[in-house]
C-alpha cells in the first residue's frame, strides 16, 4: 500500500511521520529516499518526537550512525552514503542493533543490500518548491 502526502511545512512533515510512528515496532526498518535537502532529517525528527525520543535529532551524515533512546524504544538513524555494501553496514553494528530491538531509519538504504527486509517501509521525498514536498510512504 502506498500513500502520498503533499506537505508545505515542517509541522505537516512531522504529522506524516507521526502517522507512520503509530505503526512501528521493534526491529522495523524505515528507508528514506530523496535528494539532499528533501526533508529526510526533518521527517526523522518528527518520527523521533512521536516515539518519545528526547533531545535533538540531526543528520548522521558524518558520524554514520546516531542512537536515540526513549524510555520505550531505541531509534537508530543511519546514513549509509559513505559505505560500500552489506559488509560495511554489518561492521557498524547492524546485528547488534537488531538484537537490541531497534527501530531503524536508514538513509541511502540501497547500500545495505539484502540486509533491508522485505517488510521495510519506504519513504521517498520529492521537492516541489521552497517548502513544498511530496512524501510517498510505501508499507
PDB file of C-alpha atoms in Angstrom:
ATOM      1  CA  UNK A   1       0.000   0.000   0.000  1.00  0.00           C
ATOM      2  CA  UNK A   2       1.301   3.462  -0.874  1.00  0.00           C
ATOM      3  CA  UNK A   3       0.143   6.819   0.457  1.00  0.00           C
ATOM      4  CA  UNK A   4       1.147  10.232  -0.845  1.00  0.00           C
ATOM      5  CA  UNK A   5       1.156  13.478   1.079  1.00  0.00           C
ATOM      6  CA  UNK A   6       1.822  16.973  -0.185  1.00  0.00           C
ATOM      7  CA  UNK A   7       3.281  18.985   2.679  1.00  0.00           C
ATOM      8  CA  UNK A   8       4.020  22.687   2.935  1.00  0.00           C
ATOM      9  CA  UNK A   9       5.721  22.951   6.322  1.00  0.00           C
ATOM     10  CA  UNK A  10       7.811  21.235   8.975  1.00  0.00           C
ATOM     11  CA  UNK A  11       4.646  20.702  11.014  1.00  0.00           C
ATOM     12  CA  UNK A  12       2.936  18.884   8.145  1.00  0.00           C
ATOM     13  CA  UNK A  13       6.037  16.727   7.599  1.00  0.00           C
ATOM     14  CA  UNK A  14       6.035  15.845  11.300  1.00  0.00           C
ATOM     15  CA  UNK A  15       2.336  14.930  11.069  1.00  0.00           C
ATOM     16  CA  UNK A  16       3.102  12.385   8.328  1.00  0.00           C
ATOM     17  CA  UNK A  17       5.953  10.997  10.448  1.00  0.00           C
ATOM     18  CA  UNK A  18       3.650  10.744  13.456  1.00  0.00           C
ATOM     19  CA  UNK A  19       1.188   8.622  11.473  1.00  0.00           C
ATOM     20  CA  UNK A  20       3.970   6.225  10.454  1.00  0.00           C
ATOM     21  CA  UNK A  21       5.324   6.105  14.020  1.00  0.00           C
ATOM     22  CA  UNK A  22       1.999   4.645  15.217  1.00  0.00           C
ATOM     23  CA  UNK A  23       2.688   1.533  13.118  1.00  0.00           C
ATOM     24  CA  UNK A  24       6.308   0.919  14.092  1.00  0.00           C
ATOM     25  CA  UNK A  25       7.560  -1.775  16.406  1.00  0.00           C
ATOM     26  CA  UNK A  26      10.859  -3.256  17.488  1.00  0.00           C
ATOM     27  CA  UNK A  27      13.009  -4.383  14.544  1.00  0.00           C
ATOM     28  CA  UNK A  28      11.183  -2.325  11.912  1.00  0.00           C
ATOM     29  CA  UNK A  29      13.152  -0.603   9.168  1.00  0.00           C
ATOM     30  CA  UNK A  30      12.212   2.706   7.558  1.00  0.00           C
ATOM     31  CA  UNK A  31      14.131   3.542   4.371  1.00  0.00           C
ATOM     32  CA  UNK A  32      14.367   7.221   3.461  1.00  0.00           C
ATOM     33  CA  UNK A  33      14.985   8.158  -0.159  1.00  0.00           C
ATOM     34  CA  UNK A  34      15.402  11.625  -1.622  1.00  0.00           C
ATOM     35  CA  UNK A  35      17.838  14.296  -2.661  1.00  0.00           C
ATOM     36  CA  UNK A  36      19.900  16.387  -0.275  1.00  0.00           C
ATOM     37  CA  UNK A  37      17.619  18.864   1.443  1.00  0.00           C
ATOM     38  CA  UNK A  38      14.456  16.965   0.524  1.00  0.00           C
ATOM     39  CA  UNK A  39      13.283  16.564   4.126  1.00  0.00           C
ATOM     40  CA  UNK A  40      14.724  13.266   5.367  1.00  0.00           C
ATOM     41  CA  UNK A  41      16.143  14.691   8.603  1.00  0.00           C
ATOM     42  CA  UNK A  42      13.010  16.764   9.261  1.00  0.00           C
ATOM     43  CA  UNK A  43      10.917  13.613   8.843  1.00  0.00           C
ATOM     44  CA  UNK A  44      13.230  11.696  11.205  1.00  0.00           C
ATOM     45  CA  UNK A  45      12.895  14.470  13.787  1.00  0.00           C
ATOM     46  CA  UNK A  46       9.109  14.122  13.642  1.00  0.00           C
ATOM     47  CA  UNK A  47       9.334  10.345  13.867  1.00  0.00           C
ATOM     48  CA  UNK A  48      11.623  10.588  16.891  1.00  0.00           C
ATOM     49  CA  UNK A  49       9.334  13.084  18.615  1.00  0.00           C
ATOM     50  CA  UNK A  50       6.326  10.822  18.003  1.00  0.00           C
ATOM     51  CA  UNK A  51       8.237   7.876  19.511  1.00  0.00           C
ATOM     52  CA  UNK A  52       9.049   9.899  22.635  1.00  0.00           C
ATOM     53  CA  UNK A  53      12.741  10.376  21.898  1.00  0.00           C
ATOM     54  CA  UNK A  54      14.100  13.311  23.909  1.00  0.00           C
ATOM     55  CA  UNK A  55      16.716  15.748  22.659  1.00  0.00           C
ATOM     56  CA  UNK A  56      17.850  16.949  19.299  1.00  0.00           C
ATOM     57  CA  UNK A  57      17.926  14.746  16.206  1.00  0.00           C
ATOM     58  CA  UNK A  58      20.411  15.707  13.498  1.00  0.00           C
ATOM     59  CA  UNK A  59      21.625  14.092  10.314  1.00  0.00           C
ATOM     60  CA  UNK A  60      24.190  11.309  10.835  1.00  0.00           C
ATOM     61  CA  UNK A  61      25.995  12.233   7.601  1.00  0.00           C
ATOM     62  CA  UNK A  62      29.442  12.466   9.195  1.00  0.00           C
ATOM     63  CA  UNK A  63      29.104  10.017  12.087  1.00  0.00           C
ATOM     64  CA  UNK A  64      27.124   7.444  10.020  1.00  0.00           C
ATOM     65  CA  UNK A  65      25.040   6.207  12.999  1.00  0.00           C
ATOM     66  CA  UNK A  66      23.174   8.029  15.738  1.00  0.00           C
ATOM     67  CA  UNK A  67      21.339   6.274  18.550  1.00  0.00           C
ATOM     68  CA  UNK A  68      18.308   7.937  20.110  1.00  0.00           C
ATOM     69  CA  UNK A  69      16.876   6.266  23.197  1.00  0.00           C
ATOM     70  CA  UNK A  70      13.448   6.889  24.656  1.00  0.00           C
ATOM     71  CA  UNK A  71      12.033   5.053  27.657  1.00  0.00           C
ATOM     72  CA  UNK A  72      10.266   2.679  25.250  1.00  0.00           C
ATOM     73  CA  UNK A  73      12.335   2.438  22.067  1.00  0.00           C
ATOM     74  CA  UNK A  74      15.816   2.635  20.597  1.00  0.00           C
ATOM     75  CA  UNK A  75      15.751   4.606  17.350  1.00  0.00           C
ATOM     76  CA  UNK A  76      18.859   4.085  15.196  1.00  0.00           C
ATOM     77  CA  UNK A  77      19.354   6.647  12.417  1.00  0.00           C
ATOM     78  CA  UNK A  78      21.909   5.584   9.789  1.00  0.00           C
ATOM     79  CA  UNK A  79      23.280   7.469   6.806  1.00  0.00           C
ATOM     80  CA  UNK A  80      24.931   4.821   4.630  1.00  0.00           C
ATOM     81  CA  UNK A  81      26.108   7.160   1.862  1.00  0.00           C
ATOM     82  CA  UNK A  82      29.822   6.644   2.584  1.00  0.00           C
ATOM     83  CA  UNK A  83      29.549   2.878   2.985  1.00  0.00           C
ATOM     84  CA  UNK A  84      30.199   0.410   0.186  1.00  0.00           C
ATOM     85  CA  UNK A  85      27.953  -2.543   0.855  1.00  0.00           C
ATOM     86  CA  UNK A  86      26.478  -5.042   3.258  1.00  0.00           C
ATOM     87  CA  UNK A  87      29.787  -5.871   4.930  1.00  0.00           C
ATOM     88  CA  UNK A  88      30.309  -2.206   5.853  1.00  0.00           C
ATOM     89  CA  UNK A  89      26.774  -1.995   7.240  1.00  0.00           C
ATOM     90  CA  UNK A  90      27.292  -5.143   9.292  1.00  0.00           C
ATOM     91  CA  UNK A  91      30.580  -3.682  10.597  1.00  0.00           C
ATOM     92  CA  UNK A  92      28.783  -0.669  12.097  1.00  0.00           C
ATOM     93  CA  UNK A  93      26.617  -2.914  14.266  1.00  0.00           C
ATOM     94  CA  UNK A  94      23.554  -3.893  12.221  1.00  0.00           C
ATOM     95  CA  UNK A  95      23.093  -7.244  14.023  1.00  0.00           C
ATOM     96  CA  UNK A  96      23.734  -5.713  17.441  1.00  0.00           C
ATOM     97  CA  UNK A  97      21.032  -3.113  16.848  1.00  0.00           C
ATOM     98  CA  UNK A  98      18.620  -5.838  15.687  1.00  0.00           C
ATOM     99  CA  UNK A  99      19.350  -7.822  18.842  1.00  0.00           C
ATOM    100  CA  UNK A 100      18.618  -4.710  20.918  1.00  0.00           C
ATOM    101  CA  UNK A 101      15.213  -4.335  19.223  1.00  0.00           C
ATOM    102  CA  UNK A 102      15.984  -1.050  17.498  1.00  0.00           C
ATOM    103  CA  UNK A 103      13.762   0.725  15.034  1.00  0.00           C
ATOM    104  CA  UNK A 104      15.956   1.693  12.082  1.00  0.00           C
ATOM    105  CA  UNK A 105      15.736   4.832   9.977  1.00  0.00           C
ATOM    106  CA  UNK A 106      18.071   4.381   7.019  1.00  0.00           C
ATOM    107  CA  UNK A 107      19.249   6.977   4.522  1.00  0.00           C
ATOM    108  CA  UNK A 108      20.807   5.570   1.319  1.00  0.00           C
ATOM    109  CA  UNK A 109      19.292   2.131   2.044  1.00  0.00           C
ATOM    110  CA  UNK A 110      20.496   0.625  -1.239  1.00  0.00           C
ATOM    111  CA  UNK A 111      23.973   0.426   0.370  1.00  0.00           C
ATOM    112  CA  UNK A 112      22.603  -2.171   2.807  1.00  0.00           C
ATOM    113  CA  UNK A 113      21.541  -4.534   0.030  1.00  0.00           C
ATOM    114  CA  UNK A 114      19.812  -7.685   1.249  1.00  0.00           C
ATOM    115  CA  UNK A 115      20.002  -6.561   4.889  1.00  0.00           C
ATOM    116  CA  UNK A 116      16.915  -4.438   4.211  1.00  0.00           C
ATOM    117  CA  UNK A 117      13.971  -6.742   4.919  1.00  0.00           C
ATOM    118  CA  UNK A 118      11.032  -7.051   2.511  1.00  0.00           C
ATOM    119  CA  UNK A 119       8.816  -5.655   5.284  1.00  0.00           C
ATOM    120  CA  UNK A 120      10.694  -2.335   5.322  1.00  0.00           C
ATOM    121  CA  UNK A 121       8.707   0.845   4.871  1.00  0.00           C
ATOM    122  CA  UNK A 122       9.968   3.129   2.118  1.00  0.00           C
ATOM    123  CA  UNK A 123       9.519   6.870   2.402  1.00  0.00           C
ATOM    124  CA  UNK A 124      10.513   8.987  -0.575  1.00  0.00           C
ATOM    125  CA  UNK A 125      10.753  12.753  -0.711  1.00  0.00           C
ATOM    126  CA  UNK A 126      10.454  14.982  -3.748  1.00  0.00           C
ATOM    127  CA  UNK A 127      10.883  18.745  -3.658  1.00  0.00           C
ATOM    128  CA  UNK A 128       8.062  20.681  -5.285  1.00  0.00           C
ATOM    129  CA  UNK A 129       9.211  24.132  -4.208  1.00  0.00           C
ATOM    130  CA  UNK A 130      10.952  26.054  -1.438  1.00  0.00           C
ATOM    131  CA  UNK A 131       8.907  24.476   1.377  1.00  0.00           C
ATOM    132  CA  UNK A 132       6.589  22.170  -0.562  1.00  0.00           C
ATOM    133  CA  UNK A 133       7.345  18.436  -0.706  1.00  0.00           C
ATOM    134  CA  UNK A 134       5.681  15.272  -1.905  1.00  0.00           C
ATOM    135  CA  UNK A 135       6.145  12.427   0.561  1.00  0.00           C
ATOM    136  CA  UNK A 136       5.323   8.890  -0.583  1.00  0.00           C
ATOM    137  CA  UNK A 137       5.072   6.176   2.055  1.00  0.00           C
ATOM    138  CA  UNK A 138       5.045   2.524   0.977  1.00  0.00           C
ATOM    139  CA  UNK A 139       4.026  -0.074   3.532  1.00  0.00           C
TER     140      UNK A 139
END
